[in-house]
Short mmCIF file of N, CA and C in Angstrom, two decimals:
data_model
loop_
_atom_site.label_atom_id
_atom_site.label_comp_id
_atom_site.label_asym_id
_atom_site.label_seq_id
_atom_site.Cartn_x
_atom_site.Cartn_y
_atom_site.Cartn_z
N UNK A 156 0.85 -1.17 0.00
CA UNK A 156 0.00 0.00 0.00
C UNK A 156 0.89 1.23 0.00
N UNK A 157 0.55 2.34 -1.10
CA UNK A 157 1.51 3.36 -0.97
C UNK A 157 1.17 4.46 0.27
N UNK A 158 2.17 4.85 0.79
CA UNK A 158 2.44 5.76 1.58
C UNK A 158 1.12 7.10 1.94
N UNK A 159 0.83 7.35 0.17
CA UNK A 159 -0.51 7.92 0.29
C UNK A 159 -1.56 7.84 0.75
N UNK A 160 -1.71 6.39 0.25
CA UNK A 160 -3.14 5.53 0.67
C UNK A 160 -3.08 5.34 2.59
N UNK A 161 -1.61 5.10 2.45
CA UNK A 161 -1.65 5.02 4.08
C UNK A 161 -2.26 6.20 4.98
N UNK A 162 -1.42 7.53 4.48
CA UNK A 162 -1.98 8.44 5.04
C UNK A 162 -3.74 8.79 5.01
N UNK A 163 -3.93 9.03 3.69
CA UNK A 163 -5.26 8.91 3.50
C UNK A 163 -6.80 7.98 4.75
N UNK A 164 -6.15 6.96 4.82
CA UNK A 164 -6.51 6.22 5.80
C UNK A 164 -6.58 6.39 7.19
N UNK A 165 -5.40 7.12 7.28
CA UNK A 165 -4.91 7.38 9.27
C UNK A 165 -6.18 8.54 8.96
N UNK A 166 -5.47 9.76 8.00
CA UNK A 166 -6.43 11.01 8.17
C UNK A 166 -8.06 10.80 8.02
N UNK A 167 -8.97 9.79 7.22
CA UNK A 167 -9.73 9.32 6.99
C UNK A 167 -10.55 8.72 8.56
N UNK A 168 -9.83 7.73 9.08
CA UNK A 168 -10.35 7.27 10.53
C UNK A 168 -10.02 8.06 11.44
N UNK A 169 -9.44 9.50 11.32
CA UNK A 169 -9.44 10.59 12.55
C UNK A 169 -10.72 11.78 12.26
N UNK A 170 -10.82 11.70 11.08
CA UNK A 170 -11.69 12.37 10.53
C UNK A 170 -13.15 11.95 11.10
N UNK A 171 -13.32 10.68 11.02
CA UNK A 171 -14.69 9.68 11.22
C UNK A 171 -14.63 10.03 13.00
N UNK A 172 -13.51 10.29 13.83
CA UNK A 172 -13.50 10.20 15.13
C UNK A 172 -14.06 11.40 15.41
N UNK A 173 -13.60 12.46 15.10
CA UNK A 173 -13.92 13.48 14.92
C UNK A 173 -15.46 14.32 14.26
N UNK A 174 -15.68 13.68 13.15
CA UNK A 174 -17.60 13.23 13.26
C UNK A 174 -18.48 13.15 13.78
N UNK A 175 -17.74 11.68 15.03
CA UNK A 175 -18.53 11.20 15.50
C UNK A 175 -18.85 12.20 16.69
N UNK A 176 -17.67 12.97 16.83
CA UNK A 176 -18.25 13.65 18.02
C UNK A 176 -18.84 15.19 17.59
N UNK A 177 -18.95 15.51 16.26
CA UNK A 177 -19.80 16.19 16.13
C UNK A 177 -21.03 16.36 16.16
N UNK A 178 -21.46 14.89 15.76
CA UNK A 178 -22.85 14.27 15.38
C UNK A 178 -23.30 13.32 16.45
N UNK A 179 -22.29 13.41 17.16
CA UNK A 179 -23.01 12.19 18.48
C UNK A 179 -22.69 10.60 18.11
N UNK A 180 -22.04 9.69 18.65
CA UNK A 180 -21.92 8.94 18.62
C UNK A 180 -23.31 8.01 19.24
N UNK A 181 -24.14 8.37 19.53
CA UNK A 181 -25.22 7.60 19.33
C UNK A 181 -26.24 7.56 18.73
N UNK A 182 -26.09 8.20 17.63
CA UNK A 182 -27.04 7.88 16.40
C UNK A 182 -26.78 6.91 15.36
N UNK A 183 -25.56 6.56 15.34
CA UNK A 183 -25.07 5.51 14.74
C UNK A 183 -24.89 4.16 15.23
N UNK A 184 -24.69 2.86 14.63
CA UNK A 184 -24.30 2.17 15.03
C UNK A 184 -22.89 1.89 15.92
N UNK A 185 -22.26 1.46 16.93
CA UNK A 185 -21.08 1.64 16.88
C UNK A 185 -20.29 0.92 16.31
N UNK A 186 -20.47 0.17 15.51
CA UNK A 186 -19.30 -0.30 14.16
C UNK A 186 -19.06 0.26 13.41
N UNK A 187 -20.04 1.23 13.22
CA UNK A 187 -19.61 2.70 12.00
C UNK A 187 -19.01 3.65 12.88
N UNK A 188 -19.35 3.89 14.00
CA UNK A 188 -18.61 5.48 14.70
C UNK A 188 -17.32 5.14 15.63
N UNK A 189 -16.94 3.82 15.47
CA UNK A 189 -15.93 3.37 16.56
C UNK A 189 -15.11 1.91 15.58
N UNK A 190 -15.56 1.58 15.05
CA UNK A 190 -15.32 0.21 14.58
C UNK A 190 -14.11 0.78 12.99
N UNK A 191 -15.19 0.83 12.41
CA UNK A 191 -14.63 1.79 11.09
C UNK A 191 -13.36 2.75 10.98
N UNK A 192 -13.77 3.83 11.54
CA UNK A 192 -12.69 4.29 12.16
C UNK A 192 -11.27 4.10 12.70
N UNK A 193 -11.79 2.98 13.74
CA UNK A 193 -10.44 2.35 13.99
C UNK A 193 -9.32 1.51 13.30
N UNK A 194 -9.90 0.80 12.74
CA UNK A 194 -9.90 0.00 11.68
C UNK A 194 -8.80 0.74 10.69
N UNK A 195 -9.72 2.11 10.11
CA UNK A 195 -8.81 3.08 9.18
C UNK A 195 -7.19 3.75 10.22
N UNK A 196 -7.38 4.54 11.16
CA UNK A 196 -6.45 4.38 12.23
C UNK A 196 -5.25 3.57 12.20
N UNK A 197 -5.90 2.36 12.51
CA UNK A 197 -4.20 1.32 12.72
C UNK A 197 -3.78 0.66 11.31
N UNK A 198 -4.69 0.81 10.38
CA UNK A 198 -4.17 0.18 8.86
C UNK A 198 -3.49 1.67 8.53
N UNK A 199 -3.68 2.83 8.97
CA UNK A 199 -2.80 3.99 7.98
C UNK A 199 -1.42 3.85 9.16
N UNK A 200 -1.51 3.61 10.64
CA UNK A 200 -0.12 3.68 10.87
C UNK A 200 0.92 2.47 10.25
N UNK A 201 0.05 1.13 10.43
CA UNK A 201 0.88 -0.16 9.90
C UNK A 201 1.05 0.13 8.82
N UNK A 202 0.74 0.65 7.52
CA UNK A 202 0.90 0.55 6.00
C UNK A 202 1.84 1.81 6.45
N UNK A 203 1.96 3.09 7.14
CA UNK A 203 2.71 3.86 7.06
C UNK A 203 4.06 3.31 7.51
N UNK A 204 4.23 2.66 8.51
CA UNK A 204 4.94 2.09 9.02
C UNK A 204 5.86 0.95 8.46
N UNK A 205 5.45 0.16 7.20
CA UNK A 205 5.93 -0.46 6.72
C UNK A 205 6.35 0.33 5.48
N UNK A 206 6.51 1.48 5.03
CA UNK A 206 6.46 2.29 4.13
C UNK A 206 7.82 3.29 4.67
N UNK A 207 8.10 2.67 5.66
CA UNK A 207 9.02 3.61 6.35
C UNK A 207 8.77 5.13 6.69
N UNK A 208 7.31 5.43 7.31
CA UNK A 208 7.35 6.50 7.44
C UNK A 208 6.34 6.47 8.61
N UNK A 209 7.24 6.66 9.92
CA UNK A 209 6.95 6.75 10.93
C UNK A 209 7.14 8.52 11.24
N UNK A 210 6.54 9.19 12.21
CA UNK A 210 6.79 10.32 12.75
C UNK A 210 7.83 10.24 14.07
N UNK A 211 8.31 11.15 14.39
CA UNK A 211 9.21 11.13 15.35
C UNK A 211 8.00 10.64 16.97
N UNK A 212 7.06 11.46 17.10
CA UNK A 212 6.49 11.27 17.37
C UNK A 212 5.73 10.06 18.20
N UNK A 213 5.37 9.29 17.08
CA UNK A 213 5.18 7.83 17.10
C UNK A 213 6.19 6.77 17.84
N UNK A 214 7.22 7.30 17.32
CA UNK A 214 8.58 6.23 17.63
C UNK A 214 8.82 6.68 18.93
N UNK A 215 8.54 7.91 19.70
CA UNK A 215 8.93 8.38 21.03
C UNK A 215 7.52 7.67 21.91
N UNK A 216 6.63 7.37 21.55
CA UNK A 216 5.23 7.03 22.30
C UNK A 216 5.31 5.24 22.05
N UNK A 217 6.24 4.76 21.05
CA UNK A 217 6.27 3.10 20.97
C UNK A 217 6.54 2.17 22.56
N UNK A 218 6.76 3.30 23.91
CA UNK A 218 6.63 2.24 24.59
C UNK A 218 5.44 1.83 25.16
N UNK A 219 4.47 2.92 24.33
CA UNK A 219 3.16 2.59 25.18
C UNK A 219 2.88 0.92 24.62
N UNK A 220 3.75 0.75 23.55
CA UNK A 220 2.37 -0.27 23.04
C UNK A 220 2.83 -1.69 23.94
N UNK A 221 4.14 -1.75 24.33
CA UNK A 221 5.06 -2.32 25.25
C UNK A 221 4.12 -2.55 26.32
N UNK A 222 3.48 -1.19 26.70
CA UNK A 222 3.08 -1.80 28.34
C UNK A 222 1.57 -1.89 28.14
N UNK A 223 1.18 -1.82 26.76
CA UNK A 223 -0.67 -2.27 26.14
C UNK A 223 -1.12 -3.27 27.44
N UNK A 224 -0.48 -4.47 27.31
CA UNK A 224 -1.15 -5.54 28.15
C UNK A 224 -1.62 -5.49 29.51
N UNK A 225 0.07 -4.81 29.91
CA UNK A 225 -0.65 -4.34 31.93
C UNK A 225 -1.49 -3.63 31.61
N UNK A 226 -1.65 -2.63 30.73
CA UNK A 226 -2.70 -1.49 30.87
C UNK A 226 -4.40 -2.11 30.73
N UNK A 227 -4.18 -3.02 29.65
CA UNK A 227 -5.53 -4.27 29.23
C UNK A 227 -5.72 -4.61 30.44
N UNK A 228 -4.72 -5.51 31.59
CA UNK A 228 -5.25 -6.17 32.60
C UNK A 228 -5.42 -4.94 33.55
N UNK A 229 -5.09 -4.01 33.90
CA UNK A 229 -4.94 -3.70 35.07
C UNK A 229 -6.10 -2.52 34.97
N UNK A 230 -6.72 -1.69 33.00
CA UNK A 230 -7.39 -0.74 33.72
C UNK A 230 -8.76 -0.61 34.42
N UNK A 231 -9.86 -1.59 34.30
CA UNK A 231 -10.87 -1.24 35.37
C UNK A 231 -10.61 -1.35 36.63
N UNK A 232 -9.50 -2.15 37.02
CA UNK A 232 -9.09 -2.07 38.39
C UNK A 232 -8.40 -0.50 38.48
N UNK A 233 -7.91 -0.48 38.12
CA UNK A 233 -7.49 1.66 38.07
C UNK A 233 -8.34 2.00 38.23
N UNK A 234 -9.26 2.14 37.28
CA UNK A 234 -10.58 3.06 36.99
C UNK A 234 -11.33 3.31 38.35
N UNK A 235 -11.75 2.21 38.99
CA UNK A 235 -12.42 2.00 40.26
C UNK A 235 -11.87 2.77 41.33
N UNK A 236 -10.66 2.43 41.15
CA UNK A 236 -9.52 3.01 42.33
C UNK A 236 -9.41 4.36 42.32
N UNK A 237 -9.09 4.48 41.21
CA UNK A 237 -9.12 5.98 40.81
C UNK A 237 -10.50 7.12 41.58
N UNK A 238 -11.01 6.30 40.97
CA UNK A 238 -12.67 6.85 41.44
C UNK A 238 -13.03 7.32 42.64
N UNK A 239 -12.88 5.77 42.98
CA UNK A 239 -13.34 5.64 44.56
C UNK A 239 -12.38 7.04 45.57
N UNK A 240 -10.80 7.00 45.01
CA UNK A 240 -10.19 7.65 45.89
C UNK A 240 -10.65 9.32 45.41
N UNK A 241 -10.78 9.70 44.18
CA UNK A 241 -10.94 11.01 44.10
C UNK A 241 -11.90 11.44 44.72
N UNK A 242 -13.66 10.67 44.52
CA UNK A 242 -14.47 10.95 45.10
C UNK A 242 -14.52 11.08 46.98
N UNK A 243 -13.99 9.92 47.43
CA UNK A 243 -13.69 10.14 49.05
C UNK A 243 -12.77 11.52 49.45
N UNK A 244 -11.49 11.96 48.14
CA UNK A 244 -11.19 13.14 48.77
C UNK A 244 -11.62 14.12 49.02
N UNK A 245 -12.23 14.25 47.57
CA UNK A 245 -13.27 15.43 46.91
C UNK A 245 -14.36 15.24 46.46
N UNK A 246 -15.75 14.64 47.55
CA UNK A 246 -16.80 14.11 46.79
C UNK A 246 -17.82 14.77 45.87
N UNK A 247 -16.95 15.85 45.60
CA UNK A 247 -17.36 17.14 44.44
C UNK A 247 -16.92 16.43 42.85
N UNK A 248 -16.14 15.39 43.37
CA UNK A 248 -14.91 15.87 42.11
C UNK A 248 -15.61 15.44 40.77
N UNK A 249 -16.41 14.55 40.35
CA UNK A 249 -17.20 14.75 38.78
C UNK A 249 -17.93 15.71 38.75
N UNK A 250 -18.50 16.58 39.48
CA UNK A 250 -19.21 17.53 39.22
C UNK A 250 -18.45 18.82 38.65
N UNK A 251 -17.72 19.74 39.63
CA UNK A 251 -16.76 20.60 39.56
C UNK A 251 -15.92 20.55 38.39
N UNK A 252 -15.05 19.40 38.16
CA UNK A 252 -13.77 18.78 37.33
C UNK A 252 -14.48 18.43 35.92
N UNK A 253 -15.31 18.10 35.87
CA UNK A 253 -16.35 17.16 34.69
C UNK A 253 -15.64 16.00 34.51
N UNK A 254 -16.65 15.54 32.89
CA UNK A 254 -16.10 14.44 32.32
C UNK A 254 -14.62 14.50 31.88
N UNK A 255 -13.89 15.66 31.50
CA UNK A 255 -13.09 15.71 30.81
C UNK A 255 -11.55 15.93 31.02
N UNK A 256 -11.56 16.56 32.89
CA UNK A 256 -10.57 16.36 33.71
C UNK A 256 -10.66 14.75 33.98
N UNK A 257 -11.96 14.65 34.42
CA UNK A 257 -12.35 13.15 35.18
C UNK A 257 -11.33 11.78 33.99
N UNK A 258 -11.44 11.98 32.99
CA UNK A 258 -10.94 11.32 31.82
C UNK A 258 -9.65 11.56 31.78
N UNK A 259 -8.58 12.81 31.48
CA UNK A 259 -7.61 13.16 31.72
C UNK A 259 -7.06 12.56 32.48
N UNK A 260 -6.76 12.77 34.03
CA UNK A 260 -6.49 12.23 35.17
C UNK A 260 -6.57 10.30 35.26
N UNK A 261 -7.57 9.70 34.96
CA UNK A 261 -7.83 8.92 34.95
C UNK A 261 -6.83 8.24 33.42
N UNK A 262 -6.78 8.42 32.16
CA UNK A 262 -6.02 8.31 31.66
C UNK A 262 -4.55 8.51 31.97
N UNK A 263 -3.84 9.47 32.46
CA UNK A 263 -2.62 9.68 32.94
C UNK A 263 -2.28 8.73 33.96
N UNK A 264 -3.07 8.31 35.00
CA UNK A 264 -2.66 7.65 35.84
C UNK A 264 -2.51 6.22 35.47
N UNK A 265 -3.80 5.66 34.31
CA UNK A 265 -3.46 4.05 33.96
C UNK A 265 -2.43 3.86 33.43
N UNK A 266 -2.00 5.21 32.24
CA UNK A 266 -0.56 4.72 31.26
C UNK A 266 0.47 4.64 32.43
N UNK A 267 0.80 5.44 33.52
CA UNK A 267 1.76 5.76 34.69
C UNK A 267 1.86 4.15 35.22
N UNK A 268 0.56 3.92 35.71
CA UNK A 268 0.53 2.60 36.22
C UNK A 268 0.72 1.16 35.27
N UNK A 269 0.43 0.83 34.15
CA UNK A 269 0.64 0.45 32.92
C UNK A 269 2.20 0.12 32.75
N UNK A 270 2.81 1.31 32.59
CA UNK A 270 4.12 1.30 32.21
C UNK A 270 5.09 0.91 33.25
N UNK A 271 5.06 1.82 35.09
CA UNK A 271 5.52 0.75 35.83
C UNK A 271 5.60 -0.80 35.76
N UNK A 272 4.02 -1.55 35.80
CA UNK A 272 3.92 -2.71 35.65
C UNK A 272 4.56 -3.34 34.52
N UNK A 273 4.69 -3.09 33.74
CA UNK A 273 5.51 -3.63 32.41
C UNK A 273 7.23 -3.31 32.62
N UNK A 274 7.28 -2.74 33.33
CA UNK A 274 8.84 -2.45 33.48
C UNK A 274 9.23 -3.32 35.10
N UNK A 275 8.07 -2.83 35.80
CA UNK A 275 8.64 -4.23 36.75
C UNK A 275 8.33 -5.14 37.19
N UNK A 276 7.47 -5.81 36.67
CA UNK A 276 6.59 -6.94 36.91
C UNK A 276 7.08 -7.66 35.46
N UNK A 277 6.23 -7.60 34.09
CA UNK A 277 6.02 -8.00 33.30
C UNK A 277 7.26 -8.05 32.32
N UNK A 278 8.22 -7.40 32.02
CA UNK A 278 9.25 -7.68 31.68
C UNK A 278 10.18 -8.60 32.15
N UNK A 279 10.02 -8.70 33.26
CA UNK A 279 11.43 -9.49 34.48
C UNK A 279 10.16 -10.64 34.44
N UNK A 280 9.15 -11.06 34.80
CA UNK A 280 8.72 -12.22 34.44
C UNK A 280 8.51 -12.81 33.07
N UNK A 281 8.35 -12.21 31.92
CA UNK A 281 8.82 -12.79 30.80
C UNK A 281 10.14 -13.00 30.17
N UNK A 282 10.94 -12.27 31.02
CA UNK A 282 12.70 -12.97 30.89
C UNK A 282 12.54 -13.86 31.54
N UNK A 283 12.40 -14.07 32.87
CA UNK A 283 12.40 -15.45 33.72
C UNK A 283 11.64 -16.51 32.96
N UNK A 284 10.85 -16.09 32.30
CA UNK A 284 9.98 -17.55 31.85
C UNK A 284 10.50 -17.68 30.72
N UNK A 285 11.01 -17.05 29.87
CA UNK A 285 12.07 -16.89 28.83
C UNK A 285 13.29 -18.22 28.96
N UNK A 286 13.86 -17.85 30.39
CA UNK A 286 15.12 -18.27 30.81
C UNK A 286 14.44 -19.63 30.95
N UNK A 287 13.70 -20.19 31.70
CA UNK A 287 13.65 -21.79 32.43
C UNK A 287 12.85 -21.85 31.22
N UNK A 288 11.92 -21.80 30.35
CA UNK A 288 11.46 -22.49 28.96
C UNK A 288 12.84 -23.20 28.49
N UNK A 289 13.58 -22.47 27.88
CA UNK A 289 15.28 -22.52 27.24
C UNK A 289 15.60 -23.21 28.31
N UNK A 290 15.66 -23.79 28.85
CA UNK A 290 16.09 -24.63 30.56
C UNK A 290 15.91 -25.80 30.26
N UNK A 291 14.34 -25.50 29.88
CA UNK A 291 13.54 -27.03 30.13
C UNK A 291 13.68 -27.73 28.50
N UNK A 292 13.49 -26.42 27.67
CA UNK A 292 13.52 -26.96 26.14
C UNK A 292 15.02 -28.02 26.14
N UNK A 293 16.25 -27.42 26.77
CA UNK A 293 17.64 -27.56 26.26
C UNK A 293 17.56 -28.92 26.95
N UNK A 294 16.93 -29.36 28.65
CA UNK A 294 16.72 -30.35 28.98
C UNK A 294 16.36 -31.77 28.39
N UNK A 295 14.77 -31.26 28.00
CA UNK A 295 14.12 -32.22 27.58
C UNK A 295 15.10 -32.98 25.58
N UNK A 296 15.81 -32.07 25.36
CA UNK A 296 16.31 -32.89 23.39
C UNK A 296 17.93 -32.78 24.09
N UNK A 297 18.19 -32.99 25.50
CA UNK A 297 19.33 -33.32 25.82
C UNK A 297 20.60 -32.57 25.28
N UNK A 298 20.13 -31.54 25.33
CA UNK A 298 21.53 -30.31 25.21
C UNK A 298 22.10 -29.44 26.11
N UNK A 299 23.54 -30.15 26.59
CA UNK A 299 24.27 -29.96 27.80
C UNK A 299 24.05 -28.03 27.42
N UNK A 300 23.92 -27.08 28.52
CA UNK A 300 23.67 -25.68 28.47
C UNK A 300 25.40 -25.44 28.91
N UNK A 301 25.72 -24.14 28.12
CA UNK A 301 26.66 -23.70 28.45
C UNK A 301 26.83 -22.73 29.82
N UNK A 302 27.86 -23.20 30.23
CA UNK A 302 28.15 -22.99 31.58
C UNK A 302 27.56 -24.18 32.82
N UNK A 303 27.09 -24.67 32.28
CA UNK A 303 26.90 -25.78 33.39
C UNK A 303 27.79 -26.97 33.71
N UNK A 304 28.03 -27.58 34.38
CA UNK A 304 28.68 -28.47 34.55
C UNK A 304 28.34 -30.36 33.88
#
């Protein structure tokens, strides 16, 4: 896919995001105001991307995608937490703050928490399980490991 088409695509599914919140995302189905969209989104960065044309940008934000998974497992447990504690400090705080601090904040804190977890949890346990797989693999088809006796 050329470079064009790529772009075309990213700008195309930001465009549709952007729509949707002109027009309300609930007048539509959400496979057209969320689905579609996205869809266009990650096919214009991958086709851009394989096209060699990444933004600086992009390449400075690549560790988010690193810590995607803690962030998958860990954010309604955030979310809650989050919640629970803002509201007990400040049981003003969705009213005053709105949706859009409320979102902010709440976003900042899962990637924060996200990215810890992937740096010290989830990395150092997928080397370790890395290491004794290669342990057990080298074991089991009987290949003496170097450095062992």
């Amino acid at each position: 896919v050329s470079t064009r088409l790529a772009n075309a695509m990213l700008f195309s599914g930001l465009g549709l995001f952007f729509a949707g919140i002109l027009f309300g995302y609930t007048r539509l189905p959400s496979v057209i105001v969320w689905g579609i969209p996205s869809a266009l989104v990650v096919a214009g960065f991958v086709f851009g991307e394989c096209n060699g044309q990444l933004s600086k940008f992009v390449q400075r934000c690549s560790w988010l995608g690193d810590s995607s998974y803690s962030l998958y497992l860990l954010h309604v447990l955030l979310i809650d937490i989050t919640m629970m504690l803002a509201t007990s400090v400040y049981p003003r705080f969705g009213s005053e703050f709105g949706v859009g601090a409320a979102f902010i904040i709440l976003l900042v804190f899962n990637i924060a928490v996200a990215a810890v977890s992937y740096s010290c949890v989830e990395r150092r346990m997928v080397s370790a399980l890395q290491t004794l797989a290669k342990a057990r693999l080298s074991r089991l088809m009987g290949v003496k490991q170097v450095g062992t006796n």
